[in-house]
Coordinates of C-alpha atoms in Angstrom, one line a residue:
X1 CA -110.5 -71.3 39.8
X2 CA -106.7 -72.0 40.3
X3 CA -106.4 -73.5 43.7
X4 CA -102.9 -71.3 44.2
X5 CA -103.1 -68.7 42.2
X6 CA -100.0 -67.4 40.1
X7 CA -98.4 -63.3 41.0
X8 CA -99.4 -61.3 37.9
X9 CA -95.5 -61.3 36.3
X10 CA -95.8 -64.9 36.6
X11 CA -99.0 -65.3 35.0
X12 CA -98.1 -62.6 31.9
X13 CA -94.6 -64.3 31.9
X14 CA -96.6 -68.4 31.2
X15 CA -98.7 -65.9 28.5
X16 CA -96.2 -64.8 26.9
X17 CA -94.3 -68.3 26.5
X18 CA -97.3 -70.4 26.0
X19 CA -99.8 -68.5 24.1
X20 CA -99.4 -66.7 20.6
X21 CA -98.4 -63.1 20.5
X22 CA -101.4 -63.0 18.3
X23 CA -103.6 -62.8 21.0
X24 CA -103.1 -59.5 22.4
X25 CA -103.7 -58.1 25.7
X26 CA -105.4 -54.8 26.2
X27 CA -102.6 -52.3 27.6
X28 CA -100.2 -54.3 26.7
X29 CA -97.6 -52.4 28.2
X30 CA -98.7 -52.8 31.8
X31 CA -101.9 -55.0 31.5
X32 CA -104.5 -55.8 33.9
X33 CA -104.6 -59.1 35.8
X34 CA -108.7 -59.3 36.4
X35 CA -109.6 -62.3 38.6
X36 CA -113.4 -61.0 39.1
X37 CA -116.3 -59.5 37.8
X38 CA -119.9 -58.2 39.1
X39 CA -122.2 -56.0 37.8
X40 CA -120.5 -53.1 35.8
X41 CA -117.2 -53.7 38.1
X42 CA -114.2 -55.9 37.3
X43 CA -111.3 -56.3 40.2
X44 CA -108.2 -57.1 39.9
X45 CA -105.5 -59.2 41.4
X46 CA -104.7 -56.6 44.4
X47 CA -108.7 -56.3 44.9
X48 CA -108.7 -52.8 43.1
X49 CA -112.2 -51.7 41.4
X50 CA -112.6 -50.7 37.6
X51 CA -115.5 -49.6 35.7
X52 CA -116.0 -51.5 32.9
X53 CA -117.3 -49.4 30.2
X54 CA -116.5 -51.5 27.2
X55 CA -117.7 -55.2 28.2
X56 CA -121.0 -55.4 25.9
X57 CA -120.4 -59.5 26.3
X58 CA -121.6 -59.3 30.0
X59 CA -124.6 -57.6 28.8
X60 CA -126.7 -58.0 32.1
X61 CA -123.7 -57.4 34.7
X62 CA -120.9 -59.7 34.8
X63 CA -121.8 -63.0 36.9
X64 CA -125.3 -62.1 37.5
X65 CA -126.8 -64.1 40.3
X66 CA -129.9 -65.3 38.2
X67 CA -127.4 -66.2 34.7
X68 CA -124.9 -68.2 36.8
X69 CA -127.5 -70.1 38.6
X70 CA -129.5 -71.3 35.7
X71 CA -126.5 -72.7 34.9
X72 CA -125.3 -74.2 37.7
X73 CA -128.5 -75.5 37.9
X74 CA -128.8 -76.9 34.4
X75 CA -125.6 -78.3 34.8
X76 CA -126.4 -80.4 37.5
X77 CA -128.9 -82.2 35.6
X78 CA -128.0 -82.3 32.1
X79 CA -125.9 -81.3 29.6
X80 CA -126.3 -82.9 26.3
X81 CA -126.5 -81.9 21.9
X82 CA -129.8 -81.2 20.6
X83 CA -130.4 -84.2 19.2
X84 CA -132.9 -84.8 22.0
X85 CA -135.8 -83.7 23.2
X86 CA -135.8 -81.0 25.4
X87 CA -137.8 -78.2 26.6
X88 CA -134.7 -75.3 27.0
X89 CA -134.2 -74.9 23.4
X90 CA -137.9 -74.8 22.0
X91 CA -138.9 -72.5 25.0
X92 CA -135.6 -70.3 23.8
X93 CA -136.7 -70.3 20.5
X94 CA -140.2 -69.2 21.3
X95 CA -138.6 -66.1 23.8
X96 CA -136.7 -64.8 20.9
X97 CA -139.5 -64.8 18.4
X98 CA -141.9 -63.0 20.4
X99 CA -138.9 -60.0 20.4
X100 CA -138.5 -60.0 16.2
X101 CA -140.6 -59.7 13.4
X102 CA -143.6 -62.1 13.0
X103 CA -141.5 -63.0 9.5
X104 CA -138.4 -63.9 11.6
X105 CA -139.7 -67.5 13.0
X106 CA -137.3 -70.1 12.4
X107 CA -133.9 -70.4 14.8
X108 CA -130.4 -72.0 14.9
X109 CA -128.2 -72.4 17.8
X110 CA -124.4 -71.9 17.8
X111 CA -122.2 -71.5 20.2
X112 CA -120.3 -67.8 18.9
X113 CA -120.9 -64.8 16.4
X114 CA -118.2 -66.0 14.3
X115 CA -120.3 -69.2 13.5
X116 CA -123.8 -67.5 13.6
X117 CA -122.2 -65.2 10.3
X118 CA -121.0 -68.2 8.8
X119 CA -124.6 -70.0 8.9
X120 CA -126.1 -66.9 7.8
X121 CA -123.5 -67.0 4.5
X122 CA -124.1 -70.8 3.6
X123 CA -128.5 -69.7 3.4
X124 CA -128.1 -66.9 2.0
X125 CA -126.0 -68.5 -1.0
X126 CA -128.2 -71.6 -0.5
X127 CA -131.7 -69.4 -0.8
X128 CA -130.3 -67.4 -3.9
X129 CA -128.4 -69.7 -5.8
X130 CA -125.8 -66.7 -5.6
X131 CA -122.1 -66.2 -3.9
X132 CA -121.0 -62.6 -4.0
X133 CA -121.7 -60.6 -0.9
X134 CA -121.7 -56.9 -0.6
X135 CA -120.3 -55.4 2.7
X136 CA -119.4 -52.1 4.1
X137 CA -116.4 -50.7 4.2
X138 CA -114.1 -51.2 7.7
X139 CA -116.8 -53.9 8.6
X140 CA -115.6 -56.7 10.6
X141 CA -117.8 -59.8 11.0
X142 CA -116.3 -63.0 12.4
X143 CA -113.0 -64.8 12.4
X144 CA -113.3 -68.1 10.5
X145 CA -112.0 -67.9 7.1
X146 CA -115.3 -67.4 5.3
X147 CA -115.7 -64.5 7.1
X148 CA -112.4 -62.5 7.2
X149 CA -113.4 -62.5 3.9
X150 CA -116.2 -60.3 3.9
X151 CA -114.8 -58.4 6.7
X152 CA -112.4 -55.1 5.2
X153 CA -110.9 -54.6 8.7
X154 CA -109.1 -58.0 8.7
X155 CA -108.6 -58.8 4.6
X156 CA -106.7 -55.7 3.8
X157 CA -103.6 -56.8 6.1
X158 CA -104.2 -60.3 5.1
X159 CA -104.9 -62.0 1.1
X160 CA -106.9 -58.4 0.3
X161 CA -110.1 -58.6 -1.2
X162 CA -111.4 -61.6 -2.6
X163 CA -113.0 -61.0 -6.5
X164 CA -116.7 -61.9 -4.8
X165 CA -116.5 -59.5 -2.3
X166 CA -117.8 -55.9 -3.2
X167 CA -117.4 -53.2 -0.6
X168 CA -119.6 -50.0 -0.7
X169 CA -118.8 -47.2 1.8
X170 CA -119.3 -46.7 5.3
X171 CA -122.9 -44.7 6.1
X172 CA -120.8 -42.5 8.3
X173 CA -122.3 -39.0 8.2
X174 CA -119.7 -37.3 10.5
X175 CA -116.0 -37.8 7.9
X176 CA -118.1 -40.2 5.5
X177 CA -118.7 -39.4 1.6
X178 CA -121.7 -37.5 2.9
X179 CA -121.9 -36.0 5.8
X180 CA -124.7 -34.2 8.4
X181 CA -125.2 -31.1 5.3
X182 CA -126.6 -33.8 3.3
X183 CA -130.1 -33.4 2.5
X184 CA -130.4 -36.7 2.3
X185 CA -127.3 -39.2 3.6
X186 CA -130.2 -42.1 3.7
X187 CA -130.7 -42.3 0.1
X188 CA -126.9 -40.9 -1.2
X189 CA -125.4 -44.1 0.6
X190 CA -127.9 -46.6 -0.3
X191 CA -127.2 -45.5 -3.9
X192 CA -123.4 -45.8 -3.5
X193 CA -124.7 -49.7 -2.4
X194 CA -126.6 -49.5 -5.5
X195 CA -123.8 -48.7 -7.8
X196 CA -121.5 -51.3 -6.0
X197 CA -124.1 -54.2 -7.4
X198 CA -124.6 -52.6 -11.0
X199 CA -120.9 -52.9 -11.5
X200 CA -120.3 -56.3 -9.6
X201 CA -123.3 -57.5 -12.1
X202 CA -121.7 -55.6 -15.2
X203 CA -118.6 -57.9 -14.4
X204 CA -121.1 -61.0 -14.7
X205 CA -121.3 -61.2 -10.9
X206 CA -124.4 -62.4 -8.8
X207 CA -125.4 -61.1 -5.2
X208 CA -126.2 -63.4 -3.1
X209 CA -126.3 -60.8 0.8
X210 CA -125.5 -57.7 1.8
X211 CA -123.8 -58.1 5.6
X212 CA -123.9 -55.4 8.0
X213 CA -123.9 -55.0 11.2
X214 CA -127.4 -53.0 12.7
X215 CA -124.6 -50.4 14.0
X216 CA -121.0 -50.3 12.7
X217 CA -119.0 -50.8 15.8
X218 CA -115.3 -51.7 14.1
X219 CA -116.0 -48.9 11.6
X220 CA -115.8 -46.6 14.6
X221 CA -119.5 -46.4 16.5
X222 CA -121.4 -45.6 13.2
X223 CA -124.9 -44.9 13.5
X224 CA -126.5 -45.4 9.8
X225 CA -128.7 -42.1 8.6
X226 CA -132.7 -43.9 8.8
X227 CA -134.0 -44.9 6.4
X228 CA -130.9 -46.4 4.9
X229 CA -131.3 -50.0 5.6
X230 CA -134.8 -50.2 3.6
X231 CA -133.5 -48.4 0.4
X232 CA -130.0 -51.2 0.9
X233 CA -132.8 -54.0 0.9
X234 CA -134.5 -53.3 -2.0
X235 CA -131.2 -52.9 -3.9
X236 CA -130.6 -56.1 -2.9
X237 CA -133.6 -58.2 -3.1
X238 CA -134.2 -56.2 -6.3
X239 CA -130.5 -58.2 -7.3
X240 CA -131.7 -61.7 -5.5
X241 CA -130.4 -60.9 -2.9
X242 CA -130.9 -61.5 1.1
X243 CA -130.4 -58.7 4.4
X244 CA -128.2 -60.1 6.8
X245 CA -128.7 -58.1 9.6
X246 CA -125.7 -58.3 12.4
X247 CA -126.8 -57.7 15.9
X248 CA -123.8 -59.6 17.6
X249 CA -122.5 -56.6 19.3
X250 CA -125.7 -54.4 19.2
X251 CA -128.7 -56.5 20.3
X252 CA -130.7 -57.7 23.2
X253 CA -132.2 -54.0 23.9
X254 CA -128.8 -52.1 23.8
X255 CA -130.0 -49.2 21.9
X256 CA -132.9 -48.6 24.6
X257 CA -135.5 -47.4 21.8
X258 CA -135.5 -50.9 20.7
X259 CA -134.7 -54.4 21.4
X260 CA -133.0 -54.7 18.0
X261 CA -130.8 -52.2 16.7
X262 CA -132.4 -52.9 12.7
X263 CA -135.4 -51.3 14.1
X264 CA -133.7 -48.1 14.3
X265 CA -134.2 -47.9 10.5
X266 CA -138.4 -48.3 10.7
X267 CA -140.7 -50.1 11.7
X268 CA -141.7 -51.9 8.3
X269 CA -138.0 -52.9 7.9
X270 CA -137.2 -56.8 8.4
X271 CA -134.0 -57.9 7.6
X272 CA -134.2 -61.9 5.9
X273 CA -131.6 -63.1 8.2
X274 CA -130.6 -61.8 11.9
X275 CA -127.6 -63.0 13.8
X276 CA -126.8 -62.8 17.2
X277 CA -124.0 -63.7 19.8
X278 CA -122.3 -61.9 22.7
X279 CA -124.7 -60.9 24.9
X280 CA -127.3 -63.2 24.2
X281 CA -125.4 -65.8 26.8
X282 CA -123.7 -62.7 29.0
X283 CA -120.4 -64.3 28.4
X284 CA -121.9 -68.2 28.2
X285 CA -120.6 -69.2 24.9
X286 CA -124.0 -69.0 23.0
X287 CA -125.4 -68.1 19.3
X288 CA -128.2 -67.8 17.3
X289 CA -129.4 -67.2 13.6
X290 CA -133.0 -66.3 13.0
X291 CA -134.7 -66.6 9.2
X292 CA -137.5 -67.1 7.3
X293 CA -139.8 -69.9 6.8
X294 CA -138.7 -69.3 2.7
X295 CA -134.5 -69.2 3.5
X296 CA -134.9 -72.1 6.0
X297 CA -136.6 -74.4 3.3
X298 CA -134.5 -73.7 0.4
X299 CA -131.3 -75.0 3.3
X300 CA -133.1 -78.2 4.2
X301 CA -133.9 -78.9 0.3
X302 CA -130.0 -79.8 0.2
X303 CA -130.6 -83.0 2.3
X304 CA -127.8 -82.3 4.4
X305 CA -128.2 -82.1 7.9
X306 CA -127.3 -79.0 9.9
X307 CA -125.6 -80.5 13.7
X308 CA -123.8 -78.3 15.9
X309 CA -122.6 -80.4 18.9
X310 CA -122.8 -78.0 21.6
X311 CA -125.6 -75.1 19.4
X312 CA -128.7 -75.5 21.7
X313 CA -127.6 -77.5 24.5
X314 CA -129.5 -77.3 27.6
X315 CA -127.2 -75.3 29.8
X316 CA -126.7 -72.6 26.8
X317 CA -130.3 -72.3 26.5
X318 CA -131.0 -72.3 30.5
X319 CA -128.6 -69.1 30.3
X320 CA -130.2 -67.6 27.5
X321 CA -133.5 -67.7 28.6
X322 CA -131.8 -66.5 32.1
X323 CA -130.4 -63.5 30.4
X324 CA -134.2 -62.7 28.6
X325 CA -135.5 -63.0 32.3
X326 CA -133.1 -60.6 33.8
X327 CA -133.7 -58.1 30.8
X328 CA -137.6 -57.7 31.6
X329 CA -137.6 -58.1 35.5
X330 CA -134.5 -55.3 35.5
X331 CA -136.1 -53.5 32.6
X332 CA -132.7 -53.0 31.2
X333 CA -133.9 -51.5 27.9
X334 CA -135.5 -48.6 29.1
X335 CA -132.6 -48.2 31.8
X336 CA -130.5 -48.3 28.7
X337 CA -132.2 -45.5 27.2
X338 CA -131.9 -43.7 30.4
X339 CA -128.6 -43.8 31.2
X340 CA -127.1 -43.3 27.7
X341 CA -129.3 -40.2 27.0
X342 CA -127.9 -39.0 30.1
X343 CA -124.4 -39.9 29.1
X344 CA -124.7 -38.1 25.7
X345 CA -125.7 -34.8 27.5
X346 CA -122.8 -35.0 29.4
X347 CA -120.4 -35.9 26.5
X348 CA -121.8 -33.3 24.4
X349 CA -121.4 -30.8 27.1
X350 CA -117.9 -31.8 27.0
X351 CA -117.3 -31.6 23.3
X352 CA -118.2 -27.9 23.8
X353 CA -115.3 -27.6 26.4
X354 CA -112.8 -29.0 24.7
X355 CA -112.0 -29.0 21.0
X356 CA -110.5 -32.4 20.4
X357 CA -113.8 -33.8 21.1
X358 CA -115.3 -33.7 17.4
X359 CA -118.4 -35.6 17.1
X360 CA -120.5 -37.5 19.9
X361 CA -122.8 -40.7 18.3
X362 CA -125.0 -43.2 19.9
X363 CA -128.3 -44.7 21.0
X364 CA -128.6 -46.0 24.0
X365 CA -126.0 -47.5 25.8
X366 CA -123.9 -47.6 22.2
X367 CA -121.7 -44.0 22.2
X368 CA -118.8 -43.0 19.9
X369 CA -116.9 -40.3 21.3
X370 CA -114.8 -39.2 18.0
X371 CA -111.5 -37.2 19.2
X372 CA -110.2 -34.7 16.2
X373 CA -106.6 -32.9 15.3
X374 CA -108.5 -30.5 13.4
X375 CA -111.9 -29.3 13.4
X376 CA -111.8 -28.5 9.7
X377 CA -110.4 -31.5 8.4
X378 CA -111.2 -34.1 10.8
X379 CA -108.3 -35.8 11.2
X380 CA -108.4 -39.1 13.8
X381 CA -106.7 -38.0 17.1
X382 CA -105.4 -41.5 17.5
X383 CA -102.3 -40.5 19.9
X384 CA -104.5 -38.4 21.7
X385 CA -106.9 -41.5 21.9
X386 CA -104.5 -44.0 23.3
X387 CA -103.2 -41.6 26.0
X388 CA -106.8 -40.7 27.1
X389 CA -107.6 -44.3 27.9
X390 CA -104.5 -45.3 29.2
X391 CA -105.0 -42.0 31.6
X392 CA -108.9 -43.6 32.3
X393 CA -107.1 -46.9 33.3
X394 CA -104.8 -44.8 35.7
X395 CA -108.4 -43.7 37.3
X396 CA -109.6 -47.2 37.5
X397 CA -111.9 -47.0 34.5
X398 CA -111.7 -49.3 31.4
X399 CA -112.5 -47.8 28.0
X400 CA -111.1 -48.9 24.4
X401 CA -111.2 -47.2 20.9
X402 CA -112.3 -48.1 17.6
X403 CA -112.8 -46.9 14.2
X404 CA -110.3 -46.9 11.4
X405 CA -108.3 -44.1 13.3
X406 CA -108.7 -45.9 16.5
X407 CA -109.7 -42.5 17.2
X408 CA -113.0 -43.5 18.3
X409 CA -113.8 -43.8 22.1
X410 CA -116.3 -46.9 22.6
X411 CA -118.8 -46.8 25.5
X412 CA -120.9 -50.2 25.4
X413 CA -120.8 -51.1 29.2
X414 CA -122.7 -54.0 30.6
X415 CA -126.5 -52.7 30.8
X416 CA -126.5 -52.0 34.4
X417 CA -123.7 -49.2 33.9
X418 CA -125.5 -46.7 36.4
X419 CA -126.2 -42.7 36.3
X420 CA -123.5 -42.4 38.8
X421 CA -121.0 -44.6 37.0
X422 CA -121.5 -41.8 33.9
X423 CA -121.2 -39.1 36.1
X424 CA -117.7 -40.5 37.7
X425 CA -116.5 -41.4 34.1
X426 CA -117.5 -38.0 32.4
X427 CA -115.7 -36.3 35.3
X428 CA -112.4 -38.1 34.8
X429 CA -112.7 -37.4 31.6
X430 CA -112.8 -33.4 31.7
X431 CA -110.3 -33.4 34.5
X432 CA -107.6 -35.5 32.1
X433 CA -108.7 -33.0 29.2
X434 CA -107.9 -29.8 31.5
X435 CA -105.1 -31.1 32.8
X436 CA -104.0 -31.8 29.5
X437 CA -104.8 -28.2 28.4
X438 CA -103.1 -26.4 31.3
X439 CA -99.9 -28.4 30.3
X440 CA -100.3 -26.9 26.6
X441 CA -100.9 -23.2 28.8
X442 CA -97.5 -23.6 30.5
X443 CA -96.1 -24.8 27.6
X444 CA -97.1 -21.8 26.1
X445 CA -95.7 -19.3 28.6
X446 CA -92.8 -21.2 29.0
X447 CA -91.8 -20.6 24.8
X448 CA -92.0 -17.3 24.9
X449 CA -89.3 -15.9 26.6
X450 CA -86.9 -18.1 25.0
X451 CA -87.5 -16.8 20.9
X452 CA -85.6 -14.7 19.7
X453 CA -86.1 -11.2 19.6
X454 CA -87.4 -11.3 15.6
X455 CA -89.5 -14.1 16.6
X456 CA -91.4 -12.3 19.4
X457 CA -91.9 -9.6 16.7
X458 CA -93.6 -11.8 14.6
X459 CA -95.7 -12.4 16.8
X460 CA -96.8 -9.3 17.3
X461 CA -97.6 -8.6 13.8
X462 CA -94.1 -7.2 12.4
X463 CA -90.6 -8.7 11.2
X464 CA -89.8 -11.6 9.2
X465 CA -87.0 -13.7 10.2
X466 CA -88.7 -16.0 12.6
X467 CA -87.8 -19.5 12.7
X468 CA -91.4 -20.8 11.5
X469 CA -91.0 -24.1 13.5
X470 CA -90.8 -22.7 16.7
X471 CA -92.8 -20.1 16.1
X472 CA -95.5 -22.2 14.9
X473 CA -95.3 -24.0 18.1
X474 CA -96.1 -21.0 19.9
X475 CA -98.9 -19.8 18.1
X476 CA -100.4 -22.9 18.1
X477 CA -99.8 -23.1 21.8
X478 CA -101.8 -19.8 22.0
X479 CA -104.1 -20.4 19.8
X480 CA -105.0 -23.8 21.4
X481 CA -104.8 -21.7 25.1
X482 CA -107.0 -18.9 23.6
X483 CA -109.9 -21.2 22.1
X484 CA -109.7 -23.7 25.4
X485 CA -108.2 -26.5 23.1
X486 CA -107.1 -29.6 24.3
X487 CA -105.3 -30.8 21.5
X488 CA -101.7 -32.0 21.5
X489 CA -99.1 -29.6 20.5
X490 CA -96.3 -30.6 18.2
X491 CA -92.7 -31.1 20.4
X492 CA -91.3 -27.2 20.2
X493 CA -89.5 -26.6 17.3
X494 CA -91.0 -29.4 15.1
X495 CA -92.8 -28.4 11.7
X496 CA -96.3 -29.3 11.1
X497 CA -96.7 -32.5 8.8
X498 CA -98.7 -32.7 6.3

């Protein structure tokens, strides 16, 4: 810690002049100068208190006693590569294999996500023999090069897609291809995967993965129909294929019913490959891969070792194994399941109070709270988005959006979030969207008296020489007043676009 620290302009102003605008602040406009963290709560500068609903890299509670003094203590001793002996990454390894698949038994250690992908890349092409890789629309998986590659949400503002790259669509059954009428969204999207690999091989191609993550969370809190995931795998292996499944943002018991999200899709379903970062340190840079005995053979055939200087070290491993500890003793999964099932009731009680609110999705403590224009044609609410959460961060409580829309409010607090932090959160919520609506009710009532005679005719049903811009304001004003709506109205006088 700074030993003087600098006033907040100071400290944006350094930012600003040292570091590149690339890396952007959240609320950029007025940002948030956060000096400390515990549990679910981050504090600013002044001392103030936020919730932190969004932080799924402090996965058991920022600075948890029991994570920060395994490594203190580790540090003390030693800190060293993996290159010797030690007991902290073989009892790691061991931890997470008694959480996976039987099939899922051999482990590498990195130190981020980003890196955990790109291992999983270099054994799957190595296992196969292969290079293309199949990936789902608006996925984002890493931010080396390799793997804004395979990642939509980052290539298509950058060199576009590259010719090995094949991207099927997005198993969203709420504004997806097919959508919660489907008999059977499962099966219609795994053959959409299907027909991506037919025509990749028509063009002479070979498949050597299909990446996604366990839970879209970039694509906008996406919660794959069941049953998909095994019918993908069998497209794949059936082209040589491997799984990568991605639990970086999803993992380590977050979903509540499971400690992996991939066992959402059934019990007999094992992915060939698992990654994992983020929480599995609680904000300790720390990674892993998990394989097969069959993909980890075919990489140490080459001849080349695989060393990751700091992947494993003692303190990394210390904190992992710290994080597993805390995880039982606090039984965080079930609370998980707790908490967000509570959570969901009271979103979805909300979505019947106020129209904007289009679709609520989750498991655990992983929600999507999908805001709408429209009911009938689904279109993002992005505006409406961005002013709910920068309203949230006027009430102290931190909440970001995702999805291609960035439409998509994005609940994945740390795993201690409690039943009173949901009921606080939910209640802000509503009062914003009220207040919002009993603006649009005033806004109403303030319209009317200022059309014009022919207008106010219209409106009752005769006449026809409205101006249809305001007048279209106003009904939309009462319609939105009528049905409890809290949708944004167009500035009076302005058209609908199209």
């Amino acid at each position: 810690m700074a030993a003087d620290p600098h006033g907040k302009a100071e400290t944006l102003a350094r930012r600003r002049r040292l570091l590149s605008s690339s890396c952007r602040l959240f609320f950029p406009e007025d940002p948030i100068k956060i000096v400390r963290g515990q549990g679910q709560y981050m504090y600013d500068e002044q001392g103030a208190e936020y919730i932190d609903c969004i932080n799924n890299v402090a996965h058991v509670g920022h600075c948890h006693p029991l994570v920060v003094q395994a490594a203190h203590e580790q540090n003390q001793v030693l800190n060293t590569n993996s290159r010797y002996l030690h007991d902290n990454i073989v009892d790691f390894a061991q931890r997470l294999s008694e959480t996976l698949p039987e099939k899922l038994c051999v482990f590498y250690f990195l130190n981020s996500g980003s890196e955990a992908n790109d291992l999983a890349l270099r054994l799957a092409r190595q296992y196969t023999g292969h290079w293309d890789v199949v990936v789902l629309d608006h996925a984002y998986h890493g931010h080396l090069s390799s793997l804004i590659d395979i990642s939509p949400y980052k290539f298509r503002d950058l060199d576009g897609q590259k010719e090995w790259v094949h991207v099927a669509p997005l198993p969203d059954t709420y504004r997806g291809l097919y959508r919660e009428d489907h008999p059977n969204p499962a099966k219609a999207y795994a053959s959409e995967v299907k027909r991506v690999v037919c025509s990749a091989q028509e063009q002479g191609r070979q498949i050597a993965a299909f990446f996604a993550e366990s839970l879209p969370s970039v694509g906008g809190q996406i919660i794959p129909p069941a049953g998909y995931f095994p019918e993908v795998a069998e497209h794949i292996r059936r082209a040589g294929g491997v799984f990568v499944a991605d639990e970086i943002q999803v993992g380590f018991g977050r979903v509540g019913k499971h400690f992996w999200a991939f066992q959402l899709q059934g019990e007999d379903f094992v992915p060939d490959i698992v990654t994992m970062g983020k929480s599995i340190g609680n904000g300790h840079p720390v990674a892993c891969v998990a394989t097969t005995q069959a993909v980890a053979r075919a990489f140490e055939a080459t001849g080349v070792e695989y060393f990751n200087t700091f992947g494993g070290n003692p303190v990394s491993c210390a904190v992992g194994l710290a994080v597993l500890d805390v995880l039982e003793k606090e039984q965080l999964q079930a609370h998980a399941a707790c908490v967000g099932s509570f959570l969901m009731e009271l979103l979805r009680q909300q979505k019947a109070k106020h129209p904007i609110i289009g679709d609520i999705r989750g498991v655990g403590l992983f929600i999507g709270v999908d805001l709408i224009k429209d009911e009938a044609t689904r279109m993002p609410a992005t505006e409406e988005a961005d002013y709910l959460i920068s309203r949230l961060k006027e009430n102290y409580i931190l909440l970001s959006t995702d999805g291609p829309g960035r439409n998509v409010l994005k609940f994945k607090p740390p795993m201690c979030f409690s039943l009173d932090n949901v009921q606080h959160v939910v209640a802000k919520l509503d009062a914003i969207l009220t207040g919002k609506h009993k603006a649009h009710r005033q806004l109403a009532m303030s319209l009317e008296p200022n059309l014009e005679p022919a207008a106010r005719t219209i409106q009752r049903g005769g006449g026809s020489t409205a101006e249809p811009g305001v007048l279209w304001t106003l009904q939309g004003a009462r319609r939105c007043s009528e049905e409890g709506s809290s949708l944004f109205l167009p500035v009076p006088g302005e058209l609908p676009k199209h």
